[in-house]
Tab-separated table of C-alpha atoms in Angstrom:
chain	number	residue	atom	x	y	z
A	1	MET	CA	11.141	-8.363	-9.197
A	2	THR	CA	12.041	-5.104	-10.464
A	3	ARG	CA	10.273	-2.980	-13.292
A	4	GLY	CA	13.178	-3.847	-15.305
A	5	GLU	CA	12.651	-7.538	-15.112
A	6	ARG	CA	8.887	-7.545	-15.307
A	7	GLU	CA	9.469	-5.400	-18.509
A	8	GLU	CA	11.891	-8.166	-20.006
A	9	LEU	CA	9.344	-11.023	-19.085
A	10	ALA	CA	6.757	-9.015	-20.839
A	11	ARG	CA	8.792	-8.872	-23.961
A	12	LYS	CA	9.316	-12.642	-23.754
A	13	ARG	CA	5.596	-13.587	-22.924
A	14	LEU	CA	4.138	-11.205	-25.792
A	15	GLN	CA	6.522	-12.723	-28.598
A	16	SER	CA	5.591	-16.336	-26.968
A	17	VAL	CA	2.201	-15.935	-26.923
A	18	LEU	CA	1.990	-13.938	-30.416
A	19	GLY	CA	4.055	-17.118	-31.830
A	20	ARG	CA	1.502	-19.503	-30.784
A	21	HIS	CA	-1.831	-17.465	-31.352
A	22	ILE	CA	-0.543	-15.539	-34.340
A	23	VAL	CA	-2.959	-12.951	-34.192
A	24	ALA	CA	-4.495	-11.408	-31.042
A	25	ASN	CA	-6.640	-8.238	-29.568
A	26	ALA	CA	-5.174	-6.712	-26.474
A	27	ARG	CA	-7.671	-8.337	-24.536
A	28	THR	CA	-6.428	-11.612	-25.374
A	29	LEU	CA	-2.982	-10.728	-24.702
A	30	GLU	CA	-4.081	-9.232	-21.291
A	31	GLN	CA	-6.051	-12.687	-20.807
A	32	LYS	CA	-2.961	-14.960	-21.396
A	33	ILE	CA	-0.276	-12.740	-19.666
A	34	SER	CA	-2.076	-10.701	-17.068
A	35	ASP	CA	-4.709	-13.152	-15.817
A	36	SER	CA	-3.144	-16.909	-16.762
A	37	GLY	CA	-0.146	-18.890	-15.945
A	38	PRO	CA	2.141	-19.030	-12.893
A	39	ASN	CA	1.762	-15.934	-10.420
A	40	ASN	CA	5.572	-15.271	-10.753
A	41	GLN	CA	4.842	-15.017	-14.692
A	42	ARG	CA	1.989	-12.738	-14.905
A	43	ILE	CA	2.472	-9.132	-15.975
A	44	ASP	CA	-0.207	-6.568	-15.316
A	45	PRO	CA	-1.803	-4.351	-18.074
A	46	HIS	CA	-0.063	-1.182	-17.035
A	47	VAL	CA	3.631	-2.806	-17.510
A	48	LEU	CA	2.399	-4.903	-20.396
A	49	THR	CA	1.163	-2.054	-22.813
A	50	PRO	CA	4.264	-0.030	-22.910
A	51	VAL	CA	6.152	-2.917	-23.274
A	52	ARG	CA	3.789	-3.937	-26.505
A	53	GLN	CA	4.113	-0.446	-27.807
A	54	ALA	CA	8.099	-0.639	-27.697
A	55	LEU	CA	7.808	-4.059	-29.485
A	56	GLU	CA	6.092	-1.929	-31.973
A	57	GLN	CA	8.427	0.569	-32.527
A	58	GLU	CA	10.960	-1.848	-32.787
A	59	GLY	CA	9.302	-3.552	-35.600
A	60	ILE	CA	9.011	-7.002	-33.879
A	61	VAL	CA	5.238	-6.427	-32.967
A	62	GLN	CA	2.952	-5.056	-35.886
A	63	ARG	CA	-0.730	-4.272	-35.557
A	64	SER	CA	-3.741	-4.126	-37.930
A	65	ALA	CA	-7.333	-2.633	-37.693
A	66	ALA	CA	-10.620	-5.029	-38.501
A	67	GLY	CA	-13.528	-5.342	-37.334
A	68	GLY	CA	-13.587	-2.205	-35.056
A	69	ASN	CA	-10.619	-3.592	-32.956
A	70	THR	CA	-6.719	-3.456	-33.419
A	71	TRP	CA	-5.007	-7.170	-33.940
A	72	TYR	CA	-1.487	-7.630	-33.295
A	73	PHE	CA	1.100	-9.889	-34.610
A	74	LEU	CA	4.701	-10.511	-34.715
A	75	GLY	CA	6.083	-8.620	-37.863
A	76	ASN	CA	7.830	-12.043	-39.373
A	77	THR	CA	4.874	-13.744	-39.439
A	78	PRO	CA	3.781	-14.829	-43.017
A	79	GLN	CA	0.413	-13.223	-44.332
A	80	GLU	CA	-0.620	-16.630	-45.348
A	81	GLN	CA	-0.922	-17.415	-41.489
A	82	ILE	CA	-2.212	-14.028	-40.358
A	83	GLN	CA	-5.294	-13.730	-42.213
A	84	PRO	CA	-7.180	-16.968	-42.020
A	85	ARG	CA	-6.476	-16.578	-37.959
A	86	LEU	CA	-7.820	-13.128	-38.002
A	87	GLU	CA	-11.002	-14.063	-39.758
A	88	GLU	CA	-11.351	-16.612	-36.995
A	89	GLN	CA	-11.477	-14.518	-34.281
A	90	LEU	CA	-13.184	-11.731	-36.274
A	91	ALA	CA	-16.306	-13.874	-36.459
A	92	VAL	CA	-16.360	-14.672	-32.814
A	93	PHE	CA	-15.446	-10.916	-32.129
A	94	ALA	CA	-18.542	-9.802	-34.052
A	95	ALA	CA	-20.577	-11.839	-32.166
A	96	TYR	CA	-19.415	-10.741	-28.942
A	97	GLY	CA	-19.876	-7.032	-30.242
A	98	LYS	CA	-23.409	-7.183	-31.766
A	99	HIS	CA	-25.779	-4.379	-30.310
A	100	ARG	CA	-28.002	-6.583	-28.765
A	101	LEU	CA	-25.466	-8.409	-26.527
A	102	ASN	CA	-23.729	-5.614	-25.611
A	103	GLU	CA	-27.356	-3.982	-24.604
A	104	ARG	CA	-27.621	-7.443	-22.148
A	105	LEU	CA	-23.857	-7.619	-20.883
A	106	GLY	CA	-24.298	-4.594	-18.535
A	107	GLN	CA	-27.239	-6.069	-16.836
A	108	THR	CA	-25.845	-9.589	-16.366
A	109	LEU	CA	-23.609	-8.419	-13.559
A	110	GLU	CA	-26.301	-6.073	-12.023
A	111	ILE	CA	-28.904	-8.630	-12.086
A	112	ALA	CA	-26.306	-10.936	-10.370
A	113	THR	CA	-25.753	-8.467	-7.611
A	114	TYR	CA	-29.390	-7.671	-7.150
A	115	ARG	CA	-30.164	-11.389	-6.689
A	116	ALA	CA	-26.925	-10.908	-4.072
A	117	LEU	CA	-28.655	-7.654	-2.563
A	118	LEU	CA	-31.912	-9.879	-1.982
A	119	GLN	CA	-30.120	-12.607	0.077
A	120	ALA	CA	-29.242	-9.835	2.467
A	121	ASN	CA	-31.210	-9.752	5.789
A	122	ASP	CA	-33.438	-6.935	6.434
A	123	LEU	CA	-31.100	-4.820	3.928
A	124	GLU	CA	-32.718	-1.439	2.929
A	125	PHE	CA	-31.446	-0.918	-0.621
A	126	TYR	CA	-32.939	1.093	-4.006
A	127	GLY	CA	-32.719	-0.305	-7.727
A	128	ARG	CA	-34.430	-3.482	-8.962
A	129	TYR	CA	-35.401	-5.723	-11.627
A	130	ARG	CA	-39.255	-6.361	-12.113
A	131	ASP	CA	-39.467	-8.907	-14.440
A	132	LEU	CA	-36.705	-11.536	-14.151
A	133	ALA	CA	-39.550	-14.325	-14.041
A	134	GLU	CA	-41.456	-13.220	-16.718
A	135	HIS	CA	-38.764	-14.020	-19.842
A	136	ASP	CA	-35.136	-15.245	-20.254
A	137	ASP	CA	-32.018	-13.199	-20.909
A	138	SER	CA	-32.305	-13.157	-24.371
A	139	THR	CA	-34.032	-9.798	-23.991
A	140	ARG	CA	-33.197	-7.014	-21.707
A	141	TYR	CA	-35.292	-6.767	-18.428
A	142	SER	CA	-36.775	-3.865	-17.114
A	143	LYS	CA	-35.131	-2.126	-14.508
A	144	GLU	CA	-36.317	0.537	-11.620
A	145	GLU	CA	-33.524	2.689	-10.800
A	146	PRO	CA	-32.478	3.957	-7.453
A	147	PRO	CA	-33.139	7.422	-6.618
A	148	GLN	CA	-31.367	10.427	-8.555
A	149	HIS	CA	-31.417	12.446	-5.400
A	150	ILE	CA	-31.072	12.461	-1.595
A	151	GLY	CA	-32.862	14.982	-0.012
A	152	LYS	CA	-31.260	17.977	-1.437
A	153	LEU	CA	-28.603	16.384	-2.978
A	154	SER	CA	-28.959	15.368	-6.532
A	155	LEU	CA	-27.337	14.107	-9.640
A	156	PRO	CA	-27.082	16.222	-12.932
A	157	GLY	CA	-28.989	15.147	-16.059
A	158	GLU	CA	-29.823	11.402	-16.185
A	159	LEU	CA	-27.306	9.807	-13.931
A	160	ARG	CA	-27.793	7.335	-11.560
A	161	LEU	CA	-26.078	4.729	-9.369
A	162	ASP	CA	-26.522	1.197	-10.134
A	163	PHE	CA	-28.019	0.501	-6.684
A	164	MET	CA	-27.816	2.272	-3.377
A	165	VAL	CA	-27.799	0.480	0.085
A	166	ARG	CA	-28.841	2.310	3.149
A	167	HIS	CA	-26.301	0.974	5.933
A	168	PRO	CA	-27.279	1.703	9.553
A	169	ASP	CA	-23.807	3.130	10.432
A	170	ALA	CA	-22.051	4.515	7.275
A	171	GLY	CA	-25.188	5.952	6.046
A	172	ASN	CA	-25.864	5.611	2.098
A	173	LEU	CA	-23.637	3.457	0.040
A	174	GLY	CA	-23.725	3.697	-3.754
A	175	LEU	CA	-22.973	0.782	-6.183
A	176	GLU	CA	-21.720	0.295	-9.598
A	177	CYS	CA	-20.919	-2.612	-11.518
A	178	LYS	CA	-18.995	-2.958	-14.480
A	179	ASN	CA	-19.058	-6.146	-16.635
A	180	VAL	CA	-16.109	-5.368	-19.038
A	181	ARG	CA	-12.963	-6.889	-20.004
A	182	GLU	CA	-10.448	-4.092	-19.247
A	183	TRP	CA	-8.763	-3.909	-15.960
A	184	MET	CA	-9.961	-1.035	-13.844
A	185	TYR	CA	-7.191	0.944	-13.215
A	186	PRO	CA	-7.990	4.463	-10.971
A	187	ASN	CA	-7.903	6.681	-13.870
A	188	ARG	CA	-10.490	4.904	-15.738
A	189	GLU	CA	-13.470	6.699	-16.539
A	190	GLU	CA	-15.808	4.255	-15.153
A	191	ILE	CA	-14.290	4.778	-11.616
A	192	ILE	CA	-14.217	8.715	-12.020
A	193	ASP	CA	-17.864	8.489	-12.694
A	194	LEU	CA	-18.456	6.329	-9.832
A	195	ILE	CA	-16.619	8.682	-7.542
A	196	PHE	CA	-18.624	11.804	-8.831
A	197	LYS	CA	-21.954	10.139	-8.296
A	198	ALA	CA	-21.108	9.039	-4.705
A	199	THR	CA	-19.540	12.362	-3.585
A	200	THR	CA	-22.460	14.411	-5.060
A	201	LEU	CA	-24.903	12.056	-3.236
A	202	ASP	CA	-22.616	11.760	-0.165
A	203	ALA	CA	-22.478	7.954	-0.425
A	204	VAL	CA	-19.654	5.283	0.264
A	205	PRO	CA	-18.535	4.274	-3.030
A	206	VAL	CA	-18.709	0.669	-3.970
A	207	PHE	CA	-17.147	-0.687	-7.217
A	208	ILE	CA	-17.691	-3.988	-8.656
A	209	ALA	CA	-15.807	-5.180	-11.837
A	210	ARG	CA	-14.019	-8.305	-13.324
A	211	ARG	CA	-10.383	-7.322	-12.507
A	212	ILE	CA	-9.063	-4.438	-10.403
A	213	PRO	CA	-5.475	-4.142	-9.925
A	214	PHE	CA	-3.440	-3.725	-6.797
A	215	VAL	CA	-2.895	0.058	-7.676
A	216	SER	CA	-6.743	0.668	-7.660
A	217	PHE	CA	-7.271	-1.133	-4.464
A	218	LYS	CA	-4.106	0.769	-2.467
A	219	LEU	CA	-5.403	4.032	-3.815
A	220	LEU	CA	-8.961	3.807	-3.829
A	221	SER	CA	-9.532	1.668	-0.760
A	222	ALA	CA	-7.502	4.539	1.213
A	223	THR	CA	-10.020	6.966	0.297
A	224	GLY	CA	-13.055	5.068	1.447
A	225	VAL	CA	-14.084	3.376	-1.837
A	226	ILE	CA	-15.493	-0.300	-1.303
A	227	ILE	CA	-13.928	-2.694	-3.847
A	228	HIS	CA	-15.082	-6.305	-5.106
A	229	GLN	CA	-13.375	-7.836	-8.003
A	230	THR	CA	-15.387	-11.025	-9.466
A	231	TYR	CA	-12.694	-12.507	-11.547
A	232	ASN	CA	-15.180	-13.568	-14.119
A	233	GLN	CA	-17.150	-11.592	-17.096
A	234	LEU	CA	-21.193	-12.698	-16.678
A	235	LEU	CA	-22.564	-13.380	-20.522
A	236	PRO	CA	-26.460	-13.949	-20.454
A	237	ALA	CA	-27.292	-17.805	-20.443
A	238	ALA	CA	-29.043	-17.519	-23.866
A	239	ASP	CA	-25.426	-16.470	-25.351
A	240	ALA	CA	-24.110	-19.970	-24.152
A	241	ALA	CA	-22.945	-20.662	-27.498
A	242	THR	CA	-21.238	-17.392	-28.232
A	243	ALA	CA	-19.505	-17.797	-24.659
A	244	ALA	CA	-18.104	-20.994	-25.231
A	245	ARG	CA	-16.416	-19.670	-28.663
A	246	MET	CA	-15.179	-16.734	-26.823
A	247	ARG	CA	-13.422	-19.155	-23.877
A	248	ASP	CA	-11.948	-21.147	-26.766
A	249	LYS	CA	-8.068	-20.960	-26.187
A	250	ASN	CA	-7.399	-21.022	-29.638
A	251	LEU	CA	-9.877	-18.015	-30.642
A	252	LEU	CA	-10.532	-14.937	-27.990
A	253	GLY	CA	-9.409	-17.127	-25.017
A	254	TYR	CA	-11.371	-15.169	-22.434
A	255	HIS	CA	-11.378	-18.374	-20.324
A	256	ASP	CA	-13.072	-16.600	-17.053
A	257	ILE	CA	-16.606	-16.023	-18.884
A	258	ARG	CA	-19.582	-17.342	-17.166
A	259	THR	CA	-22.975	-17.476	-18.251
A	260	GLY	CA	-25.962	-16.606	-16.322
A	261	ASN	CA	-26.937	-13.958	-13.710
A	262	GLU	CA	-27.130	-15.510	-10.619
A	263	PRO	CA	-24.300	-14.475	-8.161
A	264	ASP	CA	-21.422	-16.762	-7.112
A	265	ALA	CA	-20.598	-17.728	-3.284
A	266	ARG	CA	-18.050	-14.577	-3.507
A	267	LEU	CA	-20.091	-12.066	-4.552
A	268	VAL	CA	-22.969	-13.072	-2.326
A	269	LYS	CA	-20.480	-13.090	0.541
A	270	PHE	CA	-19.248	-9.516	-0.577
A	271	ILE	CA	-22.528	-8.267	-0.602
A	272	THR	CA	-24.230	-9.618	2.534
A	273	GLU	CA	-21.023	-9.781	4.837
A	274	ASN	CA	-17.944	-7.835	3.550
A	275	MET	CA	-19.445	-4.883	2.197
A	276	LEU	CA	-21.548	-4.189	5.497
A	277	LYS	CA	-18.832	-4.968	7.681
A	278	VAL	CA	-16.087	-2.722	6.363
A	279	ALA	CA	-18.753	0.138	5.592
A	280	PRO	CA	-18.353	2.196	8.694
A	281	GLN	CA	-14.576	2.302	8.285
A	282	ALA	CA	-14.991	3.218	4.542
A	283	ARG	CA	-17.338	6.079	5.672
A	284	GLU	CA	-14.501	7.259	7.954
A	285	ARG	CA	-11.947	7.099	5.224
A	286	PHE	CA	-14.683	8.702	2.510
A	287	GLU	CA	-15.154	11.704	5.161
A	288	ALA	CA	-11.160	12.232	5.419
A	289	PHE	CA	-10.738	12.437	1.855
A	290	LYS	CA	-13.961	13.787	0.514
A	291	ASP	CA	-11.979	17.308	-0.291
A	292	LEU	CA	-9.887	15.250	-2.621
A	293	LEU	CA	-12.331	12.789	-3.935
A	294	VAL	CA	-14.933	15.843	-4.874
A	295	PRO	CA	-12.706	17.681	-7.539
A	296	PHE	CA	-11.233	14.230	-8.740
A	297	GLY	CA	-14.891	13.096	-9.462
A	298	SER	CA	-15.639	16.227	-11.037
A	299	ARG	CA	-12.530	16.281	-13.074
A	300	GLU	CA	-11.173	19.559	-11.961
A	301	MET	CA	-8.030	17.520	-10.202
A	302	ASP	CA	-6.501	15.353	-12.628
A	303	TYR	CA	-5.165	11.925	-11.609
A	304	HIS	CA	-1.589	12.745	-11.274
A	305	GLU	CA	-2.092	15.170	-8.877
A	306	PHE	CA	-5.215	13.146	-6.820
A	307	ALA	CA	-2.779	10.147	-6.504
A	308	GLY	CA	-0.285	12.341	-5.250
A	309	ARG	CA	-2.010	14.261	-2.716
A	310	VAL	CA	-3.570	10.870	-1.058
A	311	ARG	CA	-0.082	9.359	-0.942
A	312	ARG	CA	1.531	12.411	0.680
A	313	ARG	CA	-1.430	12.643	3.268
A	314	ILE	CA	-1.205	8.933	4.161
A	315	ASP	CA	2.507	9.433	4.626
A	316	GLY	CA	1.810	12.365	6.959
A	317	THR	CA	4.008	14.790	4.890
A	318	ASN	CA	3.183	17.783	2.870
A	319	GLU	CA	1.085	16.971	0.287
A	320	ASP	CA	1.589	20.133	-1.726
A	321	ASN	CA	4.726	18.704	-3.208
A	322	ASP	CA	6.553	15.629	-4.731
A	323	TRP	CA	3.957	14.250	-6.931
A	324	PRO	CA	4.574	10.714	-7.877
A	325	ASP	CA	6.731	9.871	-10.871
A	326	GLU	CA	4.879	7.908	-12.298
A	327	GLU	CA	2.244	8.687	-15.259
A	328	PRO	CA	-1.244	7.547	-15.032
A	329	PRO	CA	-1.494	3.806	-15.943
A	330	GLU	CA	-2.183	2.987	-19.324
A	331	THR	CA	-3.926	-0.187	-20.939
């Protein structure tokens, strides 16, 4: 499918979803168009977002700010239909955004990763949760962070990786877990931050998140970043009622939400087998591209130049010329 065909499909699907759902935020639109439906009908966010913006400029789609978020609806939708649907979803969105839940949300995927690390035989790793057996997940657990330094190498300020693993052949691996709704494009701050931490500590970067598009896999894997896509966002088991409302297809429609902090079989296999198996090759690529990863992670090199240099180096051509025409993905 060409870019033009994907854009035309995005226009149709956006109008169709908003026609049925009346009001939706960007994450709901992504869930229903980027994550769901037949594979040949899915449109990734980097295509969906500019198409939605074009529809806004044409007046076909309009927006409204409420509850600390932006909500979209068709311009010809009667106001008496918009407000009730907005209020229904705002109630759920407010529960999702409560500070106490947000505090525990990030921990949930970290704990699942920690439990997976515990299942690996004879694996040396750093970072742990000390009180998982002492209370339920309605309150925060206490975490012992991994070291901030390895010998003379040290992170500035209070920066830490989520976990560090010592691989017998690849050396240190630096793990980061992001339990968020957004798709993780290669120019996201979360990825740049991981690259900065990993290059500072000379640790092969490992990134775990809900949704990671092909462009991130292609670009980052080539430079030695190990990636795992969970396909789920984890909520604490104590918030099962909120999770059920968030999954409701007539509300936020986040159908991939799963409760609890136990790792699924895919995450266990990634941590205990796949990550360890690919780590030596990832270390080789990490060393080969470290001269680009370091300035990209420190923000001395922007995404546009970084992606261009990586592509040209892979192609074996002069990387000082011919940057990619595309701009960094926007979501």
